Coordinates of N, CA and C in Angstrom, one line a residue:
X1500 N 120.3 8.1 103.1 CA 118.9 7.8 103.3 C 118.5 8.2 104.7
X1501 N 117.2 8.5 104.9 CA 116.7 8.8 106.2 C 115.9 7.7 106.8
X1502 N 116.3 7.2 107.9 CA 115.6 6.1 108.6 C 115.3 6.6 110.0
X1503 N 114.0 6.4 110.4 CA 113.7 6.7 111.8 C 113.0 5.6 112.4
X1504 N 113.3 5.4 113.7 CA 112.7 4.4 114.5 C 112.1 5.0 115.8
X1505 N 111.0 4.5 116.2 CA 110.4 4.9 117.4 C 109.8 3.7 118.1
X1506 N 110.0 3.6 119.4 CA 109.6 2.5 120.2 C 109.1 3.0 121.5
X1507 N 108.2 2.1 122.1 CA 107.7 2.5 123.4 C 108.8 2.2 124.5
X1508 N 109.7 1.4 124.2 CA 110.8 1.1 125.1 C 111.9 2.1 125.1
X1509 N 112.3 2.5 124.0 CA 113.4 3.5 123.9 C 113.2 4.1 122.5
X1510 N 113.8 5.3 122.4 CA 113.8 6.0 121.1 C 115.2 6.1 120.5
X1511 N 115.3 5.7 119.3 CA 116.6 5.7 118.6 C 116.4 6.3 117.2
X1512 N 117.3 7.2 116.8 CA 117.2 7.8 115.5 C 118.5 7.5 114.7
X1513 N 118.3 6.9 113.5 CA 119.4 6.6 112.7 C 119.3 7.4 111.4
X1514 N 120.3 8.2 111.0 CA 120.2 9.0 109.8 C 121.0 8.3 108.7
X1515 N 120.4 7.9 107.7 CA 121.1 7.3 106.6 C 120.8 8.0 105.4
X1516 N 118.6 8.4 103.6 CA 118.3 9.5 102.7 C 116.9 9.4 102.4
X1517 N 116.3 10.6 102.3 CA 115.0 10.4 102.0 C 115.0 9.5 100.8
X1518 N 111.8 5.1 100.7 CA 111.0 4.9 99.6 C 109.8 4.7 100.3
X1519 N 109.5 4.4 100.1 CA 108.2 4.4 100.8 C 108.2 3.0 101.4
X1520 N 108.8 2.9 102.5 CA 108.8 1.6 103.2 C 108.5 1.9 104.6
X1521 N 107.5 1.3 105.2 CA 107.2 1.4 106.6 C 107.2 0.0 107.2
X1522 N 108.0 -0.2 108.2 CA 108.0 -1.5 108.9 C 107.5 -1.3 110.3
X1523 N 106.7 -2.3 110.8 CA 106.3 -2.1 112.2 C 106.7 -3.4 112.9
X1524 N 107.1 -3.2 114.2 CA 107.5 -4.3 115.0 C 106.6 -4.5 116.2
X1525 N 106.1 -5.7 116.4 CA 105.2 -5.9 117.5 C 105.7 -6.9 118.5
X1526 N 105.4 -6.6 119.8 CA 105.9 -7.5 120.9 C 105.2 -8.9 120.9
X1527 N 105.4 -9.6 121.9 CA 104.9 -11.0 121.9 C 103.4 -11.1 122.0
X1528 N 102.8 -10.1 122.6 CA 101.3 -10.2 122.8 C 100.6 -9.2 121.9
X1529 N 99.9 -9.8 120.9 CA 99.1 -9.0 120.0 C 97.7 -9.6 119.9
X1530 N 96.7 -8.8 119.6 CA 95.4 -9.3 119.4 C 95.0 -9.2 117.9
X1531 N 93.8 -9.7 117.6 CA 93.3 -9.7 116.2 C 91.9 -9.1 116.2
X1532 N 91.6 -8.4 115.1 CA 90.3 -7.9 114.8 C 89.5 -9.1 114.2
X1533 N 88.2 -8.9 114.1 CA 87.4 -9.9 113.4 C 87.8 -10.2 112.0
X1534 N 88.4 -9.2 111.4 CA 88.9 -9.3 110.0 C 90.2 -10.0 109.9
X1535 N 90.8 -10.3 111.0 CA 92.1 -10.9 111.0 C 93.3 -10.0 111.1
X1536 N 93.1 -8.7 111.1 CA 94.2 -7.7 111.2 C 94.8 -7.8 112.6
X1537 N 96.1 -7.6 112.6 CA 96.8 -7.6 113.9 C 96.6 -6.3 114.6
X1538 N 96.2 -6.3 115.9 CA 96.1 -5.1 116.7 C 97.0 -5.2 117.9
X1539 N 97.6 -4.1 118.3 CA 98.5 -4.1 119.5 C 97.6 -4.2 120.7
X1540 N 97.9 -5.2 121.6 CA 97.1 -5.3 122.8 C 97.9 -4.9 124.1
X1541 N 99.1 -4.6 123.9 CA 99.9 -4.0 125.0 C 100.9 -3.1 124.4
X1542 N 101.4 -2.2 125.2 CA 102.3 -1.1 124.7 C 103.7 -1.7 124.6
X1543 N 103.9 -2.6 123.7 CA 105.2 -3.2 123.4 C 105.4 -3.3 121.9
X1544 N 105.7 -2.1 121.3 CA 105.8 -2.1 119.8 C 106.7 -1.0 119.4
X1545 N 107.1 -1.0 118.2 CA 107.9 0.0 117.6 C 107.5 0.2 116.1
X1546 N 107.9 1.3 115.6 CA 107.7 1.6 114.2 C 108.9 2.2 113.5
X1547 N 109.3 1.7 112.3 CA 110.4 2.2 111.6 C 109.9 2.8 110.3
X1548 N 110.3 3.9 109.9 CA 110.0 4.4 108.6 C 111.3 4.7 107.8
X1549 N 111.1 4.6 106.5 CA 112.2 4.8 105.5 C 111.8 5.8 104.5
X1550 N 112.5 6.9 104.4 CA 112.0 8.0 103.6 C 112.5 7.9 102.1
X1551 N 113.2 6.8 101.8 CA 113.6 6.7 100.4 C 115.1 6.6 100.2
X1552 N 115.5 6.3 99.0 CA 117.0 6.2 98.7 C 117.3 7.2 97.5
X1553 N 117.2 8.4 97.8 CA 117.4 9.4 96.8 C 118.9 9.7 96.5
X1554 N 119.1 10.5 95.5 CA 120.5 10.8 95.0 C 120.9 12.2 95.2
X1555 N 120.3 12.9 96.1 CA 120.6 14.3 96.3 C 122.0 14.4 96.9
X1556 N 122.9 15.1 96.2 CA 124.3 15.3 96.8 C 124.3 15.9 98.1
X1557 N 125.2 15.5 99.0 CA 125.2 16.0 100.3 C 125.4 17.5 100.4
X1558 N 126.2 18.1 99.4 CA 126.4 19.5 99.4 C 125.2 20.3 99.1
X1559 N 124.2 19.7 98.5 CA 122.9 20.3 98.3 C 122.0 20.3 99.5
X1560 N 122.3 19.5 100.5 CA 121.4 19.4 101.6 C 121.8 20.4 102.7
X1561 N 121.2 21.6 102.5 CA 121.4 22.7 103.4 C 120.8 22.4 104.8
X1562 N 121.3 23.1 105.8 CA 120.7 22.9 107.2 C 119.2 23.1 107.2
X1563 N 118.7 24.1 106.4 CA 117.3 24.3 106.4 C 116.5 23.2 105.7
X1564 N 117.1 22.6 104.6 CA 116.4 21.5 103.9 C 116.5 20.3 104.7
X1565 N 117.6 20.0 105.4 CA 117.7 18.9 106.3 C 116.6 18.9 107.4
X1566 N 116.5 20.1 107.9 CA 115.4 20.3 109.0 C 114.0 20.0 108.4
X1567 N 113.8 20.4 107.2 CA 112.5 20.1 106.6 C 112.3 18.6 106.5
X1568 N 113.3 17.9 106.0 CA 113.2 16.5 105.9 C 113.0 15.8 107.3
X1569 N 113.7 16.3 108.3 CA 113.6 15.7 109.6 C 112.1 15.9 110.1
X1570 N 111.6 17.1 109.9 CA 110.3 17.4 110.4 C 109.2 16.5 109.7
X1571 N 109.4 16.4 108.4 CA 108.4 15.6 107.6 C 108.5 14.1 108.0
X1572 N 109.7 13.6 108.3 CA 109.8 12.2 108.7 C 109.2 12.1 110.1
X1573 N 109.4 13.0 111.0 CA 108.8 13.0 112.3 C 107.2 12.9 112.2
X1574 N 106.7 13.7 111.3 CA 105.2 13.7 111.1 C 104.8 12.4 110.6
X1575 N 105.5 11.8 109.7 CA 105.1 10.4 109.2 C 105.2 9.4 110.3
X1576 N 106.3 9.4 111.0 CA 106.6 8.5 112.1 C 105.5 8.6 113.1
X1577 N 105.1 9.8 113.5 CA 104.1 10.0 114.6 C 102.7 9.6 114.1
X1578 N 102.4 9.8 112.8 CA 101.1 9.4 112.3 C 100.9 7.9 112.5
X1579 N 101.9 7.1 112.2 CA 101.8 5.7 112.4 C 101.8 5.3 113.8
X1580 N 102.7 5.9 114.5 CA 103.0 5.6 116.0 C 101.7 5.8 116.8
X1581 N 101.0 6.9 116.6 CA 99.8 7.2 117.4 C 98.7 6.2 117.1
X1582 N 98.6 5.7 115.9 CA 97.6 4.6 115.7 C 97.9 3.4 116.4
X1583 N 99.2 3.0 116.4 CA 99.6 1.8 117.2 C 99.4 2.0 118.7
X1584 N 99.7 3.2 119.1 CA 99.6 3.5 120.5 C 98.2 3.4 121.0
X1585 N 97.2 3.7 120.2 CA 95.8 3.6 120.5 C 95.3 2.2 120.3
X1586 N 96.1 1.3 119.9 CA 95.7 -0.1 119.7 C 95.2 -0.3 118.3
X1587 N 95.5 0.6 117.4 CA 95.1 0.4 116.0 C 95.8 -0.7 115.3
X1588 N 95.4 -1.0 114.1 CA 96.0 -2.1 113.3 C 97.3 -1.6 112.6
X1589 N 98.2 -2.6 112.4 CA 99.4 -2.3 111.7 C 99.2 -1.7 110.3
X1590 N 98.2 -2.3 109.6 CA 97.9 -1.8 108.3 C 97.5 -0.3 108.3
X1591 N 96.6 0.1 109.3 CA 96.2 1.5 109.4 C 97.4 2.4 109.6
X1592 N 98.4 1.9 110.5 CA 99.5 2.7 110.8 C 100.4 2.8 109.6
X1593 N 100.6 1.8 108.8 CA 101.4 1.8 107.6 C 100.8 2.8 106.6
X1594 N 99.5 2.7 106.4 CA 98.9 3.6 105.4 C 99.0 5.1 105.9
X1595 N 98.7 5.3 107.1 CA 98.8 6.7 107.6 C 100.2 7.3 107.5
X1596 N 101.2 6.5 107.8 CA 102.6 7.0 107.7 C 102.9 7.4 106.3
X1597 N 102.6 6.5 105.4 CA 102.9 6.7 104.0 C 102.1 7.9 103.4
X1598 N 100.9 8.0 103.8 CA 100.1 9.2 103.3 C 100.8 10.5 103.6
X1599 N 101.4 10.6 104.8 CA 102.1 11.8 105.1 C 103.2 12.1 104.2
X1600 N 104.0 11.1 103.8 CA 105.0 11.2 102.8 C 104.5 11.5 101.4
X1601 N 103.4 10.9 101.1 CA 102.8 11.2 99.8 C 102.3 12.7 99.7
X1602 N 101.9 13.2 100.8 CA 101.4 14.6 100.8 C 102.5 15.7 100.9
X1603 N 103.7 15.2 101.1 CA 104.9 16.1 101.2 C 105.6 16.3 99.8
X1604 N 106.0 17.5 99.4 CA 106.7 17.6 98.2 C 108.2 17.2 98.3
X1605 N 108.6 16.8 99.5 CA 110.0 16.4 99.7 C 110.4 15.0 99.2
X1606 N 109.4 14.1 99.2 CA 109.7 12.7 98.9 C 109.2 12.3 97.5
X1607 N 109.9 11.3 96.9 CA 109.6 10.9 95.6 C 108.4 9.9 95.7
X1608 N 107.2 10.5 96.0 CA 106.0 9.8 96.1 C 104.9 10.8 96.2
X1609 N 103.8 10.6 95.6 CA 102.7 11.5 95.6 C 103.1 12.9 95.2
X1610 N 102.9 13.9 96.0 CA 103.1 15.3 95.7 C 104.5 15.5 95.1
X1611 N 105.5 14.8 95.6 CA 106.9 15.1 95.2 C 107.4 14.1 94.2
X1612 N 106.5 13.4 93.5 CA 106.9 12.3 92.6 C 107.8 12.9 91.5
X1613 N 108.7 12.0 91.0 CA 109.6 12.4 89.9 C 108.8 12.3 88.6
X1614 N 109.3 13.1 87.6 CA 108.6 13.0 86.3 C 109.2 11.9 85.5
X1615 N 108.3 11.4 84.6 CA 108.8 10.4 83.6 C 109.5 11.2 82.5
X1616 N 110.2 10.4 81.6 CA 110.9 11.1 80.5 C 109.9 11.9 79.6
X1617 N 108.7 11.5 79.6 CA 107.7 12.2 78.8 C 107.1 13.5 79.5
X1618 N 107.6 13.7 80.8 CA 107.1 14.9 81.5 C 105.8 14.7 82.3
X1619 N 105.5 13.5 82.6 CA 104.3 13.2 83.4 C 104.7 12.6 84.7
X1620 N 103.7 12.5 85.6 CA 103.9 11.9 86.9 C 103.1 10.6 86.9
X1621 N 103.7 9.5 87.0 CA 103.0 8.2 87.1 C 103.4 7.5 88.3
X1622 N 102.4 7.2 89.2 CA 102.6 6.8 90.5 C 102.3 5.3 90.7
X1623 N 103.1 4.7 91.6 CA 103.0 3.3 92.0 C 102.9 3.2 93.5
X1624 N 102.2 2.2 94.0 CA 102.3 2.0 95.5 C 101.8 0.5 95.7
X1625 N 102.2 0.0 96.8 CA 101.8 -1.4 97.2 C 101.8 -1.5 98.7
X1626 N 101.0 -2.5 99.2 CA 100.9 -2.7 100.6 C 100.7 -4.2 100.8
X1627 N 101.1 -4.8 101.9 CA 101.0 -6.2 102.1 C 100.7 -6.5 103.6
X1628 N 99.9 -7.4 103.9 CA 99.6 -7.9 105.3 C 100.5 -9.1 105.5
X1629 N 101.5 -8.9 106.4 CA 102.5 -10.0 106.6 C 101.9 -11.2 107.2
X1630 N 100.7 -11.1 107.9 CA 100.2 -12.2 108.5 C 99.4 -13.1 107.6
X1631 N 98.5 -12.4 106.7 CA 97.7 -13.2 105.8 C 98.3 -13.3 104.4
X1632 N 99.4 -12.6 104.2 CA 100.1 -12.5 102.9 C 99.2 -11.9 101.8
X1633 N 98.1 -11.3 102.1 CA 97.3 -10.6 101.2 C 98.0 -9.3 100.8
X1634 N 97.9 -8.9 99.5 CA 98.6 -7.7 99.1 C 97.7 -7.0 98.0
X1635 N 98.1 -5.7 97.9 CA 97.4 -4.9 96.9 C 98.3 -3.8 96.3
X1636 N 98.2 -3.5 95.1 CA 99.1 -2.5 94.5 C 98.4 -1.8 93.3
X1637 N 99.0 -0.6 93.1 CA 98.5 0.2 91.9 C 99.8 0.7 91.2
X1638 N 99.7 0.9 89.9 CA 100.8 1.3 89.1 C 100.4 2.3 88.0
X1639 N 101.3 3.2 87.6 CA 101.1 4.2 86.6 C 99.8 4.9 86.7
X1640 N 99.4 5.3 87.9 CA 98.2 6.1 88.1 C 98.6 7.6 88.0
X1641 N 97.8 8.5 87.5 CA 98.2 9.8 87.2 C 97.3 10.9 88.0
X1642 N 96.3 10.4 88.6 CA 95.4 11.4 89.3 C 95.1 11.0 90.7
X1643 N 95.7 10.1 91.3 CA 95.4 9.6 92.6 C 96.3 10.3 93.6
X1644 N 95.6 11.1 94.5 CA 96.4 11.9 95.5 C 97.2 11.0 96.4
X1645 N 96.6 9.9 96.9 CA 97.3 9.0 97.8 C 97.2 7.6 97.3
X1646 N 98.2 7.2 96.5 CA 98.2 5.9 95.9 C 98.2 4.7 97.0
X1647 N 98.8 5.0 98.1 CA 98.8 3.9 99.1 C 97.4 3.5 99.6
X1648 N 96.5 4.5 99.7 CA 95.1 4.2 100.1 C 94.4 3.4 99.0
X1649 N 94.7 3.7 97.7 CA 94.1 2.9 96.7 C 94.7 1.5 96.6
X1650 N 95.9 1.3 96.9 CA 96.5 0.0 97.0 C 95.9 -0.8 98.1
X1651 N 95.6 -0.1 99.2 CA 94.9 -0.8 100.3 C 93.5 -1.3 99.9
X1652 N 92.8 -0.5 99.2 CA 91.5 -0.8 98.7 C 91.5 -2.0 97.7
X1653 N 92.6 -2.0 96.9 CA 92.7 -3.1 95.9 C 92.9 -4.4 96.8
X1654 N 93.6 -4.4 97.8 CA 93.8 -5.5 98.7 C 92.5 -5.9 99.4
X1655 N 91.8 -4.9 100.0 CA 90.7 -5.2 100.8 C 89.3 -5.3 100.1
X1656 N 89.2 -4.6 99.0 CA 87.9 -4.5 98.3 C 87.8 -5.1 96.9
X1657 N 88.8 -5.8 96.5 CA 88.8 -6.4 95.2 C 89.5 -7.8 95.3
X1658 N 89.2 -8.7 94.3 CA 89.9 -10.0 94.2 C 91.2 -9.9 93.6
X1659 N 91.7 -8.7 93.3 CA 92.9 -8.6 92.5 C 94.1 -8.2 93.5
X1660 N 95.3 -8.3 92.9 CA 96.5 -7.9 93.6 C 97.1 -6.6 93.1
X1661 N 96.9 -6.4 91.8 CA 97.5 -5.2 91.1 C 96.5 -4.7 90.1
X1662 N 96.3 -3.3 90.2 CA 95.6 -2.6 89.1 C 96.4 -1.5 88.6
X1663 N 96.3 -1.2 87.3 CA 97.2 -0.2 86.7 C 96.4 0.8 85.9
X1664 N 97.0 2.0 85.7 CA 96.5 3.0 84.8 C 95.0 3.3 84.9
X1665 N 94.3 3.4 83.7 CA 92.9 3.8 83.7 C 92.0 2.8 84.5
X1666 N 92.3 1.5 84.5 CA 91.5 0.6 85.3 C 91.6 0.9 86.7
X1667 N 92.8 1.2 87.2 CA 93.0 1.5 88.6 C 92.2 2.8 89.0
X1668 N 92.3 3.8 88.1 CA 91.6 5.0 88.4 C 90.1 4.9 88.3
X1669 N 89.6 4.0 87.4 CA 88.1 3.7 87.4 C 87.7 3.1 88.7
X1670 N 88.5 2.2 89.3 CA 88.3 1.5 90.6 C 88.3 2.6 91.7
X1671 N 89.2 3.5 91.6 CA 89.3 4.6 92.5 C 88.0 5.4 92.6
X1672 N 87.5 5.7 91.4 CA 86.2 6.5 91.3 C 85.1 5.7 92.0
X1673 N 85.0 4.4 91.8 CA 84.0 3.5 92.4 C 84.1 3.6 93.9
X1674 N 85.3 3.7 94.4 CA 85.6 3.6 95.9 C 85.6 4.9 96.5
X1675 N 85.4 6.0 95.8 CA 85.3 7.3 96.4 C 86.7 7.9 96.8
X1676 N 87.8 7.4 96.1 CA 89.1 7.9 96.4 C 89.3 9.3 95.8
X1677 N 90.1 10.1 96.5 CA 90.3 11.5 96.1 C 91.2 11.5 94.8
X1678 N 90.7 12.1 93.8 CA 91.5 12.3 92.6 C 91.9 13.8 92.4
X1679 N 93.0 14.0 91.8 CA 93.5 15.4 91.6 C 93.9 15.6 90.2
X1680 N 94.1 16.9 89.8 CA 94.6 17.2 88.4 C 96.0 16.8 88.4
X1681 N 96.6 16.7 87.2 CA 97.9 16.3 87.0 C 98.9 17.3 87.5
X1682 N 98.5 18.6 87.5 CA 99.5 19.6 87.9 C 99.6 19.6 89.4
X1683 N 98.8 18.9 90.1 CA 99.0 18.8 91.6 C 100.3 18.3 91.9
X1684 N 100.9 17.3 91.1 CA 102.1 16.7 91.4 C 103.4 17.4 91.0
X1685 N 103.2 18.6 90.4 CA 104.3 19.4 89.9 C 105.1 20.0 91.1
X1686 N 106.4 19.8 91.0 CA 107.3 20.5 91.9 C 108.5 21.0 91.1
X1687 N 109.0 22.2 91.4 CA 110.1 22.8 90.7 C 111.3 21.9 90.8
X1688 N 111.6 21.3 91.9 CA 112.8 20.4 92.1 C 112.8 19.3 91.1
X1689 N 111.6 18.6 91.1 CA 111.6 17.4 90.2 C 111.6 17.8 88.7
X1690 N 110.9 18.9 88.4 CA 110.9 19.4 87.0 C 112.3 19.7 86.5
X1691 N 113.0 20.5 87.4 CA 114.4 20.8 87.0 C 115.3 19.6 86.9
X1692 N 115.0 18.6 87.7 CA 115.8 17.4 87.6 C 115.6 16.7 86.3
X1693 N 114.3 16.7 85.8 CA 114.0 16.1 84.5 C 114.7 16.9 83.4
X1694 N 114.7 18.2 83.5 CA 115.3 19.0 82.4 C 116.8 18.8 82.4
X1695 N 117.4 18.7 83.6 CA 118.9 18.4 83.7 C 119.2 17.1 83.2
X1696 N 118.3 16.1 83.4 CA 118.6 14.7 82.9 C 118.5 14.7 81.4
X1697 N 117.5 15.4 80.9 CA 117.5 15.5 79.4 C 118.7 16.2 78.8
X1698 N 119.1 17.3 79.5 CA 120.3 18.0 79.0 C 121.5 17.2 79.0
X1699 N 121.7 16.4 80.1 CA 122.9 15.6 80.2 C 122.8 14.2 79.5
X1700 N 121.6 14.0 79.0 CA 121.3 12.7 78.4 C 121.6 11.5 79.3
X1701 N 121.2 11.7 80.6 CA 121.5 10.7 81.6 C 120.5 9.6 81.6
X1702 N 120.9 8.4 81.6 CA 119.9 7.3 81.6 C 119.1 7.3 82.9
X1703 N 117.8 7.0 82.8 CA 117.0 7.0 84.0 C 117.5 5.9 84.9
X1704 N 117.7 6.3 86.2 CA 118.3 5.4 87.1 C 119.8 5.7 87.3
X1705 N 120.4 6.5 86.4 CA 121.7 7.0 86.6 C 121.8 8.2 87.4
X1706 N 123.0 8.6 87.9 CA 123.2 9.7 88.8 C 123.5 11.0 88.0
X1707 N 122.7 12.1 88.3 CA 123.0 13.3 87.6 C 124.3 14.0 88.1
X1708 N 124.9 14.7 87.3 CA 126.0 15.6 87.7 C 125.4 16.7 88.5
X1709 N 126.2 17.2 89.5 CA 125.7 18.2 90.4 C 125.8 19.6 89.7
X1710 N 124.7 20.0 89.0 CA 124.7 21.3 88.3 C 123.4 22.0 88.6
X1711 N 123.3 23.2 88.4 CA 122.0 23.9 88.6 C 121.3 24.2 87.3
X1712 N 120.0 24.3 87.3 CA 119.3 24.6 86.1 C 118.3 25.8 86.3
X1713 N 118.4 26.8 85.4 CA 117.5 27.9 85.5 C 116.4 27.9 84.5
X1714 N 116.3 26.7 83.8 CA 115.3 26.6 82.8 C 113.9 26.8 83.3
X1715 N 113.1 27.4 82.5 CA 111.7 27.6 82.9 C 110.9 26.3 82.6
X1716 N 110.0 25.9 83.5 CA 109.2 24.7 83.3 C 108.3 24.9 82.2
X1717 N 108.0 23.9 81.4 CA 107.0 23.9 80.4 C 105.6 23.9 81.0
X1718 N 104.7 24.3 80.3 CA 103.3 24.4 80.8 C 102.9 23.0 81.2
X1719 N 102.3 22.8 82.3 CA 101.9 21.5 82.8 C 100.5 21.1 82.2
X1720 N 100.3 19.8 82.1 CA 99.0 19.3 81.7 C 98.1 19.5 82.9
X1721 N 97.0 20.2 82.7 CA 96.1 20.5 83.8 C 94.8 19.7 83.7
X1722 N 94.9 18.6 83.0 CA 93.8 17.7 82.8 C 93.2 17.3 84.1
X1723 N 91.9 17.3 84.3 CA 91.3 16.9 85.5 C 90.4 15.7 85.2
X1724 N 90.1 15.0 86.3 CA 89.1 13.9 86.2 C 88.1 14.1 87.2
X1725 N 86.8 13.8 86.9 CA 85.8 13.9 87.9 C 85.0 12.7 88.0

């Protein structure tokens, strides 16, 4: 797994595999916004990101691919770090860091999401405010470019904790969230992984044998929502 940590006191990098977990650490002195969100009032904070717990065999991690992962993790880390550095809220930092990973085809989230056994991409995301214990989440959405932002809106703009499927996407339309066609989430890597899983009859959650697949992807569903 890939874990990165950045702090104003010192910088430390721990390499372990590319979930979408972002933790932030704040020093003793923090302020609050009128809405109750925690804001950093002095430069004594750190941010840790976790890129996931994938099952890519080490022999498949070429130097070039590892460099791509490191660069993407740095971008995610810096997106959240810069918000905290400017005194922004922890929730804003978490959302920004995760959006970077959702926009990357490298991570099993957003653009790089794994396919279901039916050959679709169904996305989940959640966020929680550790101070107020408010939370929001979405599940099985198929057209949301950045599910973390919709989860944040569920927490901030609705009385609910979790919205799923069509109901979540209807709420997204009401809130002006960006929707995309289903083929936006397609990546060769995840499609070939699905084909190999079907070929090996591997249970979902099980580890694939390390083999290559030259199968051509089936035509993707290009349904759009407006």
